Every structure is written in C-alpha cells, then in structure tokens.
Coordinates of C-alpha atoms in Angstrom, one line a residue:
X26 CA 44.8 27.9 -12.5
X27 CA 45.2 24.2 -14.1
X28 CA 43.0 23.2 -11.0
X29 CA 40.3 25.5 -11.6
X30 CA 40.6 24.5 -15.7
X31 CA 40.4 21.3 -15.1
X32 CA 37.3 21.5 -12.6
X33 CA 35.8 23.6 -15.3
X34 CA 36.3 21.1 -17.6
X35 CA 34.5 18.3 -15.6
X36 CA 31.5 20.2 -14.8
X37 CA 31.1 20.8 -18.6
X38 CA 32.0 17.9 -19.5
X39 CA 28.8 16.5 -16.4
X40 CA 26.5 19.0 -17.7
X41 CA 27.0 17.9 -21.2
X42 CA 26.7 14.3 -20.5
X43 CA 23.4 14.8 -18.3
X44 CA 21.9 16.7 -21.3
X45 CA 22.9 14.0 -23.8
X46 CA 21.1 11.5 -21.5
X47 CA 17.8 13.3 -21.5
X48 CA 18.1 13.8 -25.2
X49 CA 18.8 10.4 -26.1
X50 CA 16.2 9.0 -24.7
X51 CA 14.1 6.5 -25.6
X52 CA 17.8 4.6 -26.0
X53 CA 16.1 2.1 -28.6
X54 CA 12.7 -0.1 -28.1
X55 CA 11.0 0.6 -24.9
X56 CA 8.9 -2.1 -23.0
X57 CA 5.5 -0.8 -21.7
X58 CA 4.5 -3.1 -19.0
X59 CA 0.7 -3.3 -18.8
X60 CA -1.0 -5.8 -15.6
X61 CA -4.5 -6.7 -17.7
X62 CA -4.9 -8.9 -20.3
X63 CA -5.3 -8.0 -23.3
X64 CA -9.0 -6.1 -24.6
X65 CA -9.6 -4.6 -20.7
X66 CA -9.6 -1.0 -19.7
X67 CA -6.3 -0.6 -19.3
X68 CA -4.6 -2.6 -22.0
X69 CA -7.0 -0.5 -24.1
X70 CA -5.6 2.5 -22.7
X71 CA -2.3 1.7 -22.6
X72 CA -1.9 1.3 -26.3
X73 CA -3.7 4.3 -27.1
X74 CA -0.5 5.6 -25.3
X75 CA 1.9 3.2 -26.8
X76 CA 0.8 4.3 -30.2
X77 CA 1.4 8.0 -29.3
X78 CA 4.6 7.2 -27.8
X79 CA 6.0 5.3 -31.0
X80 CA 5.0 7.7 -33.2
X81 CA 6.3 10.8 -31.1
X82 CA 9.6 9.3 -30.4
X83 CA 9.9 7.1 -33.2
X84 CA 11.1 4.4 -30.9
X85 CA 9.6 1.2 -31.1
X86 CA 7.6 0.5 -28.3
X87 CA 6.3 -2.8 -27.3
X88 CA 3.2 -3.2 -25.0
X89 CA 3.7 -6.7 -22.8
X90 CA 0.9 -7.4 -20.9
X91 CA 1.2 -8.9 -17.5
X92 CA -2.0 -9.5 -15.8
X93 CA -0.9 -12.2 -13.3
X94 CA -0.8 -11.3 -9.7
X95 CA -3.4 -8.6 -9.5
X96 CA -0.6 -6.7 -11.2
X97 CA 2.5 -7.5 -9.1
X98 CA 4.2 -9.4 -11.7
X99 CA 3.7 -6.3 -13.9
X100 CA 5.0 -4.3 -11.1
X101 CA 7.8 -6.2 -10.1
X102 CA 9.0 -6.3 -14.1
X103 CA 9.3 -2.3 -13.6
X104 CA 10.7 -1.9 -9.8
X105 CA 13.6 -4.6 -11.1
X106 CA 14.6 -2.8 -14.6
X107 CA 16.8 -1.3 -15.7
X108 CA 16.5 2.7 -14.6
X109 CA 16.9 4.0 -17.3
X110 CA 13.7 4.7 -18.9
X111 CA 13.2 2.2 -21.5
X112 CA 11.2 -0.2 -19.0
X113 CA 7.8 2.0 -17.9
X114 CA 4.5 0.8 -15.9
X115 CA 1.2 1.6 -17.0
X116 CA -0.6 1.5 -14.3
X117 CA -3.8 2.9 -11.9
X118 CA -4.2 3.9 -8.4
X119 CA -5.3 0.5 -7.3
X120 CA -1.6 0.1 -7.2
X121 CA -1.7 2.6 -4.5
X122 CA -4.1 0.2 -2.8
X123 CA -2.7 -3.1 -2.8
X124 CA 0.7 -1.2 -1.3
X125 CA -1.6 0.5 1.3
X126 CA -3.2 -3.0 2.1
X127 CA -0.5 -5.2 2.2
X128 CA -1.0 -7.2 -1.1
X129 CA 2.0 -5.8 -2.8
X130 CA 5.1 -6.0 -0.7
X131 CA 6.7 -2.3 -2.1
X132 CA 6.4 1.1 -1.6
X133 CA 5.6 4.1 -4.0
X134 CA 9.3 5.1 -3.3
X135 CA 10.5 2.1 -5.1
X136 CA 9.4 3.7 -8.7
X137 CA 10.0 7.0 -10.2
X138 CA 6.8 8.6 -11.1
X139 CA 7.1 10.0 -14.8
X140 CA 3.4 11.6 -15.4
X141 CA -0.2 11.2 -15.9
X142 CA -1.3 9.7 -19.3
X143 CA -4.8 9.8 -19.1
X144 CA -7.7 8.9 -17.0
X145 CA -10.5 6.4 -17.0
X146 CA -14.0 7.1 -18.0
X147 CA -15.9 9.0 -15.6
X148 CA -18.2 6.9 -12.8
X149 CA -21.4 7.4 -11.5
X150 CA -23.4 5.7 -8.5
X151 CA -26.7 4.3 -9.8
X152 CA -29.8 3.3 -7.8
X153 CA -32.7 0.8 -9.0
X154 CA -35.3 3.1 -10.9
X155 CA -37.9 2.7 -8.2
X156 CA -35.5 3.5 -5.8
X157 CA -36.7 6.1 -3.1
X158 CA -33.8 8.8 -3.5
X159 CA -33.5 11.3 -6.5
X160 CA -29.8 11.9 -5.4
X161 CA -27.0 11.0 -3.4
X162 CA -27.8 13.5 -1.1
X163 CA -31.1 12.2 -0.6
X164 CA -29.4 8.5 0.3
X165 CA -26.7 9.4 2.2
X166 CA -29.2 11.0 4.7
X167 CA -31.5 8.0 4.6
X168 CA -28.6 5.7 5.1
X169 CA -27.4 8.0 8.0
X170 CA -30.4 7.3 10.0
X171 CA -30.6 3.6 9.0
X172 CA -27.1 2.2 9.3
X173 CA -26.7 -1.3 8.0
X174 CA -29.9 -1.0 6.2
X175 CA -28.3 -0.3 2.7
X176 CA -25.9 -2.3 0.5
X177 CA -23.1 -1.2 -2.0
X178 CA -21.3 -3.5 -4.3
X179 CA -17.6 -3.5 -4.8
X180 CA -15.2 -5.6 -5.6
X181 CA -13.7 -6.3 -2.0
X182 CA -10.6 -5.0 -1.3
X183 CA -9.8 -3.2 -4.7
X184 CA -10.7 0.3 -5.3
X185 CA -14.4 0.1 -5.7
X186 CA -14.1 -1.1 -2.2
X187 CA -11.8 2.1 -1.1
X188 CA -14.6 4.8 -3.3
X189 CA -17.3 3.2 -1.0
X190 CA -15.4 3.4 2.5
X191 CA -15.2 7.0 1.6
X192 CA -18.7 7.7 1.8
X193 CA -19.0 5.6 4.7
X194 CA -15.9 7.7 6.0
X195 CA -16.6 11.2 5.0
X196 CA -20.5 10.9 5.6
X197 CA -20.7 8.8 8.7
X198 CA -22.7 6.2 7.1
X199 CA -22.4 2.3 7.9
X200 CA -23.1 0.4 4.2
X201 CA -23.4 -3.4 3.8
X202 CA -20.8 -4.5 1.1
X203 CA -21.6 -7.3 -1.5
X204 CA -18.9 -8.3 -3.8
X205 CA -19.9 -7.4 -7.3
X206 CA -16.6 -7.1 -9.3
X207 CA -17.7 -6.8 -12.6
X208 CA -20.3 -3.9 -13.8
X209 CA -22.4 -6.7 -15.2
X210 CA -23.1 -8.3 -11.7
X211 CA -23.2 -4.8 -9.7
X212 CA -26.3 -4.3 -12.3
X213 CA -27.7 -7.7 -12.3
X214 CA -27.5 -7.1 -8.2
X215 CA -29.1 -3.6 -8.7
X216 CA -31.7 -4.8 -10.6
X217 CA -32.4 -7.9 -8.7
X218 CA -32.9 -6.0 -5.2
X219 CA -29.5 -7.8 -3.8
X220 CA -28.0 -4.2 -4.0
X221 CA -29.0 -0.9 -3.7
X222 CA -26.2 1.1 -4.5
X223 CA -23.0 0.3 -7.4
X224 CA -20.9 2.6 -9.4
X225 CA -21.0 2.2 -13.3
X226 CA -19.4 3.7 -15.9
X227 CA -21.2 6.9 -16.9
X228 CA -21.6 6.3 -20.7
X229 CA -23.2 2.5 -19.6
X230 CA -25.0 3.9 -17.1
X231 CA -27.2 6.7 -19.2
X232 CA -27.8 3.7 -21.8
X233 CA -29.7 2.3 -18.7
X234 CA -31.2 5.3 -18.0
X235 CA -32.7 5.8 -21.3
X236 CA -34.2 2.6 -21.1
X237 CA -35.6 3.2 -17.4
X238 CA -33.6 0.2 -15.9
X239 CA -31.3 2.6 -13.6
X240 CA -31.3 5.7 -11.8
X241 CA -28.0 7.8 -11.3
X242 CA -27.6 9.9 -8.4
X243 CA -24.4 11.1 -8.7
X244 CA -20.9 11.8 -10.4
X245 CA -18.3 10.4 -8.7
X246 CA -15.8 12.3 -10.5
X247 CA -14.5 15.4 -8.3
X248 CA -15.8 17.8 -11.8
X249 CA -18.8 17.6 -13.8
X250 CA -18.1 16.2 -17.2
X251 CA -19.4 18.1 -20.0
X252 CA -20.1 15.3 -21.9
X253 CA -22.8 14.3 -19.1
X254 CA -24.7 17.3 -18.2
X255 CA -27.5 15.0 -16.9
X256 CA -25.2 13.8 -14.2
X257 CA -24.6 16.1 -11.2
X258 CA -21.5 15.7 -9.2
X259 CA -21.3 14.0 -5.7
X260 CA -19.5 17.2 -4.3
X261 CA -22.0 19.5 -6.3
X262 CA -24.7 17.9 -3.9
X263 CA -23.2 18.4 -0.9
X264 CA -21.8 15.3 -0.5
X265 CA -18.1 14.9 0.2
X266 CA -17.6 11.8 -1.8
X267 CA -15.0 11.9 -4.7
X268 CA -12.5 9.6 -7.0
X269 CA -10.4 10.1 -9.2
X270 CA -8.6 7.6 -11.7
X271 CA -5.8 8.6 -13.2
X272 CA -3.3 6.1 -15.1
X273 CA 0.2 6.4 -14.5
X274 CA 3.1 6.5 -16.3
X275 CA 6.0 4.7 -13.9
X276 CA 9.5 3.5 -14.0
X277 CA 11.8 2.3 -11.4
X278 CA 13.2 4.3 -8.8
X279 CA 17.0 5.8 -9.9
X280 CA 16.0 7.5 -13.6
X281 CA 18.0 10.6 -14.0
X282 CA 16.0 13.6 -13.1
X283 CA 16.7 14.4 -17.3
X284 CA 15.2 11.8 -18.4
X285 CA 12.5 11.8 -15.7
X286 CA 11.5 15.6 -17.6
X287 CA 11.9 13.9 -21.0
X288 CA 9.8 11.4 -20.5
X289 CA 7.1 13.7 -18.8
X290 CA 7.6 16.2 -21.5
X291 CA 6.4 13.4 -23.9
X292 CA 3.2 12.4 -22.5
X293 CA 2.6 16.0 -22.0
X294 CA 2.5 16.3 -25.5
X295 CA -0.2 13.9 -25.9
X296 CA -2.6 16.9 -25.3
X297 CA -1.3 17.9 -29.0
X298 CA -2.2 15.0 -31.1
X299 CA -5.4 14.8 -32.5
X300 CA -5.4 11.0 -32.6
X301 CA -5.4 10.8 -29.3
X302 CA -8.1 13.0 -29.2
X303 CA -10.2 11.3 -31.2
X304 CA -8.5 8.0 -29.5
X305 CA -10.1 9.1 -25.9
X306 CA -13.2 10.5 -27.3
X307 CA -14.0 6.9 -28.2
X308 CA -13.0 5.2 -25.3
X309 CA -15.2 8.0 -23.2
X310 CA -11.5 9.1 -21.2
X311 CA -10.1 12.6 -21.4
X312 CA -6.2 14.0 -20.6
X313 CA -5.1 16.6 -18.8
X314 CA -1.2 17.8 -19.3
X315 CA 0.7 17.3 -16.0
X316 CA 4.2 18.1 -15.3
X317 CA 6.0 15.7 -13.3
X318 CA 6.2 17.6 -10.1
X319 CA 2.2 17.7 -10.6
X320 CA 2.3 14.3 -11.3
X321 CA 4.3 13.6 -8.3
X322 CA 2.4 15.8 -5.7
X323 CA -1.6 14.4 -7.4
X324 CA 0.0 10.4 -6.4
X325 CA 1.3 10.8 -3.0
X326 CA -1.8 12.6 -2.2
X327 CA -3.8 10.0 -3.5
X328 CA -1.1 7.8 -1.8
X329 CA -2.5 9.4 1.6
X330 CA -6.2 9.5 0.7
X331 CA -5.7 5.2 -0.1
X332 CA -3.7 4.9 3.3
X333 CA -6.6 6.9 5.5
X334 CA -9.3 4.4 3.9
X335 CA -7.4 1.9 4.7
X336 CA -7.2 2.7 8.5
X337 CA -10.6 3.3 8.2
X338 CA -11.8 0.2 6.7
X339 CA -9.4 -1.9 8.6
X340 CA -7.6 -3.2 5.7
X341 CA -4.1 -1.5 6.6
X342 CA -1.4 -3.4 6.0
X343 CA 0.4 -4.3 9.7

C-alpha cells in the first residue's frame, strides 16, 4: 500500500510539475533570433510578431538580429540555447535549403518546431509586356519545345533558385538561370531583355502592370489571393508550379512537449488580434492558425519538396 502511495504521489507530483512548466512559460525576457538585418522582410516580420508576443505574454521580448552567415549564426544561436523556450528562431524555408544543400551543417531534427507565424507576401512570375505569352501556361509550352531558349532569374542557390527548378522539374522544361538576387535587378533584367522570366512580389508587380512595364502570368502561391483577383494561380492554369513561404517559429531540439503547445498556442492566437491584422494588411502578408503537429507535418513536407529539388538541380549536399 505505501508503495502504490508513494508512486501515486510521484506521478502527481510529475504531472504537476510538467503543467507548471507549460504555464510558466515565457520564464522572463525571451530572445527572438532574427538572420536579416534590420528593415528587410523578415526583420519586418519578425517584430510584427515580437510585438504580439510581448504584449500577449507580457514578457519582454527582445528581437537580436543576426544576419551574418546567410543565417547560420542566427541558426546556430537557437540549435545551442538553452531548450527551454526563451531562445526562438524566426526563420523561412530557405533554411530548409541551405540544410538540403550543404551550406548549413545541421538537420531540421536539431530544432523543435513551435508553429507558423505568418507568411510572406504572395509572388508572382512576370514577363516583359511585349512578351509573346498571356500566361504561364502559354510559356511553359513554348519553353517545352525550345529548351535553353528562355532565361529565369534567381538568386543562385537560395530559394528563388529551388521555385524555378520546380518548373523545370514538374514541367520538363530546361531554363537558363541568371542571377538576379534582388527584385530590383530581376526587373531591370526583365526590362532590359537579359531575362525573360523573374518572380516579384505581387503588390510591386501590379504597380508595374498599371504602368505597362510588366506582364504577370501567374500566382505562384498554391491559392489565389483575394486581394489579387487579377492574378490567376500557376496551378489554376494547369501548371504544376507552386511555393509557399511560411515563417517559422523555432527553438532548439529538447523543449518539453508543454511548452512546445504553449508556445504554439500563442502564435495561434495571433489570428485574434486586430493589430496584427492591420499589421499584415500593411505589409501585404496574411496568417493562418496552425497547431504544432500542422506545423510540424507542413515543414518536413516542405523539408522533402527542398530535398527532391535539390537532387534535381544537383545541388544536394554529398
């Protein structure tokens, strides 16, 4: 009987102590590693986070950027803290990339994926206005019969790079790649004739559609964004070209499964706050709630997708 009591007594006393870890979490200031500098498209949507974060937890919460290494110093700050939730990653799927490739030394199962905070703005592949082809369709079957002809810029070995190998992948089609990191020069290339084909932000790229400098053929987003009813999708043509961009929320690998929830449970709620609402209306993003087996199953298959490009492409890390 005192043996049963006291095993009694230990398992309450575990199951106590595991809930008072989730609920006590954040355990004072947390750190939110961001790899860009400040004023980029991450940093920008990291803090819309941060701010959320701070004012749901009331922790403080402290945005350190980290831009040096193509985001491995940022990434090596998380994968060496502390598990216990107060050190997270804001990061994208290129991460997924440079893992897949080689440049980062460390596999997803090295962090503990907490949740989806947001996304970035929706792209779309744009053409020269004079260009032949009304939509993608319309190019990926000219390119078909024509291989090498046609150029796409990217920025070579990052995830522009990947989004192009998978319509030379899914499609069959042989493209020409030109680096053009930045939007500016994939335009400035578009509109010079040094390339035909470059994705753009979809809120840029009607600007140069109203003004007759560009031509969009598709959406490269997987679901057509009500805010750009102009733009069809990739998929909605028949074309099986998609991307997706979701930024992760990431800590290192060994959080309590408790405060792996809590933490998910809190950007989860960002879907409830109107100033993030109005936060991502004007920084042309959107969120969609994710629990953190979601969260989980969405980056290891993305995790897959990056790693079959990479075979493709022949960028696969040996």
């Amino acid at each position: 009987m005192k043996l049963q009591t006291s095993l009694a007594a230990a398992l309450a006393l575990a199951l106590t102590a595991g809930a008072a870890g989730a609920q006590s979490w954040p355990n004072g200031p947390v750190q939110l590693i961001i790899p860009s500098r400040p004023g980029g498209g991450t940093d920008v949507m990291g803090r819309i986070f941060a701010d959320f974060l701070q004012r749901h937890t009331g922790a403080a919460v402290a945005v350190i950027n980290q831009p040096e290494g193509g985001g491995v110093v940022a990434q090596e700050t998380v994968r060496n803290a502390a598990p216990d939730g107060q050190t997270l990653l804001f990061q994208h799927t290129g991460m997924l990339v440079g893992i897949q490739t080689g440049r980062y030394s460390h596999g997803l199962d090295e962090f503990s994926v907490l949740g989806i905070a947001q996304s970035y703005p929706p792209q779309v592949y744009a053409v020269a206005p004079d260009a032949p082809w009304q939509t993608m369709r319309e190019f990926v079957d000219d390119a078909r019969a024509h291989p090498g002809q046609y150029t796409v810029g990217v920025s070579l070995g990052q995830a522009t790079h990947f989004i192009a190998g998978t319509i030379m992948m899914n499609e069959g089609v042989d493209l020409r790649l030109v680096e053009a990191s930045a939007e500016v020069d994939k335009v400035a290339g578009i509109q010079g004739g040094h390339i035909t084909l470059g994705n753009l932000g979809a809120g840029s790229a009607r600007q140069y559609v109203t003004s007759g400098d560009m031509r969009v053929l598709c959406m490269v987003d997987p679901v057509a964004d009500p805010d750009y009813p102009e733009f069809q999708t990739c998929l909605d043509q028949g074309v099986n070209v998609s991307w997706i961009a979701p930024l992760l929320v990431l800590g290192p690998a060994g959080i309590d499964p408790a405060v792996a929830e809590t933490i998910n449970a809190a950007i989860q709620a960002m879907g409830d706050d109107p100033q993030v609402a109005q936060s991502l209306a004007a920084a042309d993003s959107s969120f969609v709630a994710h629990s953190l087996a979601e969260a989980n199953a969405i980056v290891q298959q993305e995790d897959q997708h990056i790693a079959e490009l990479a075979r493709h492409l022949g960028l696969a890390a040996q």
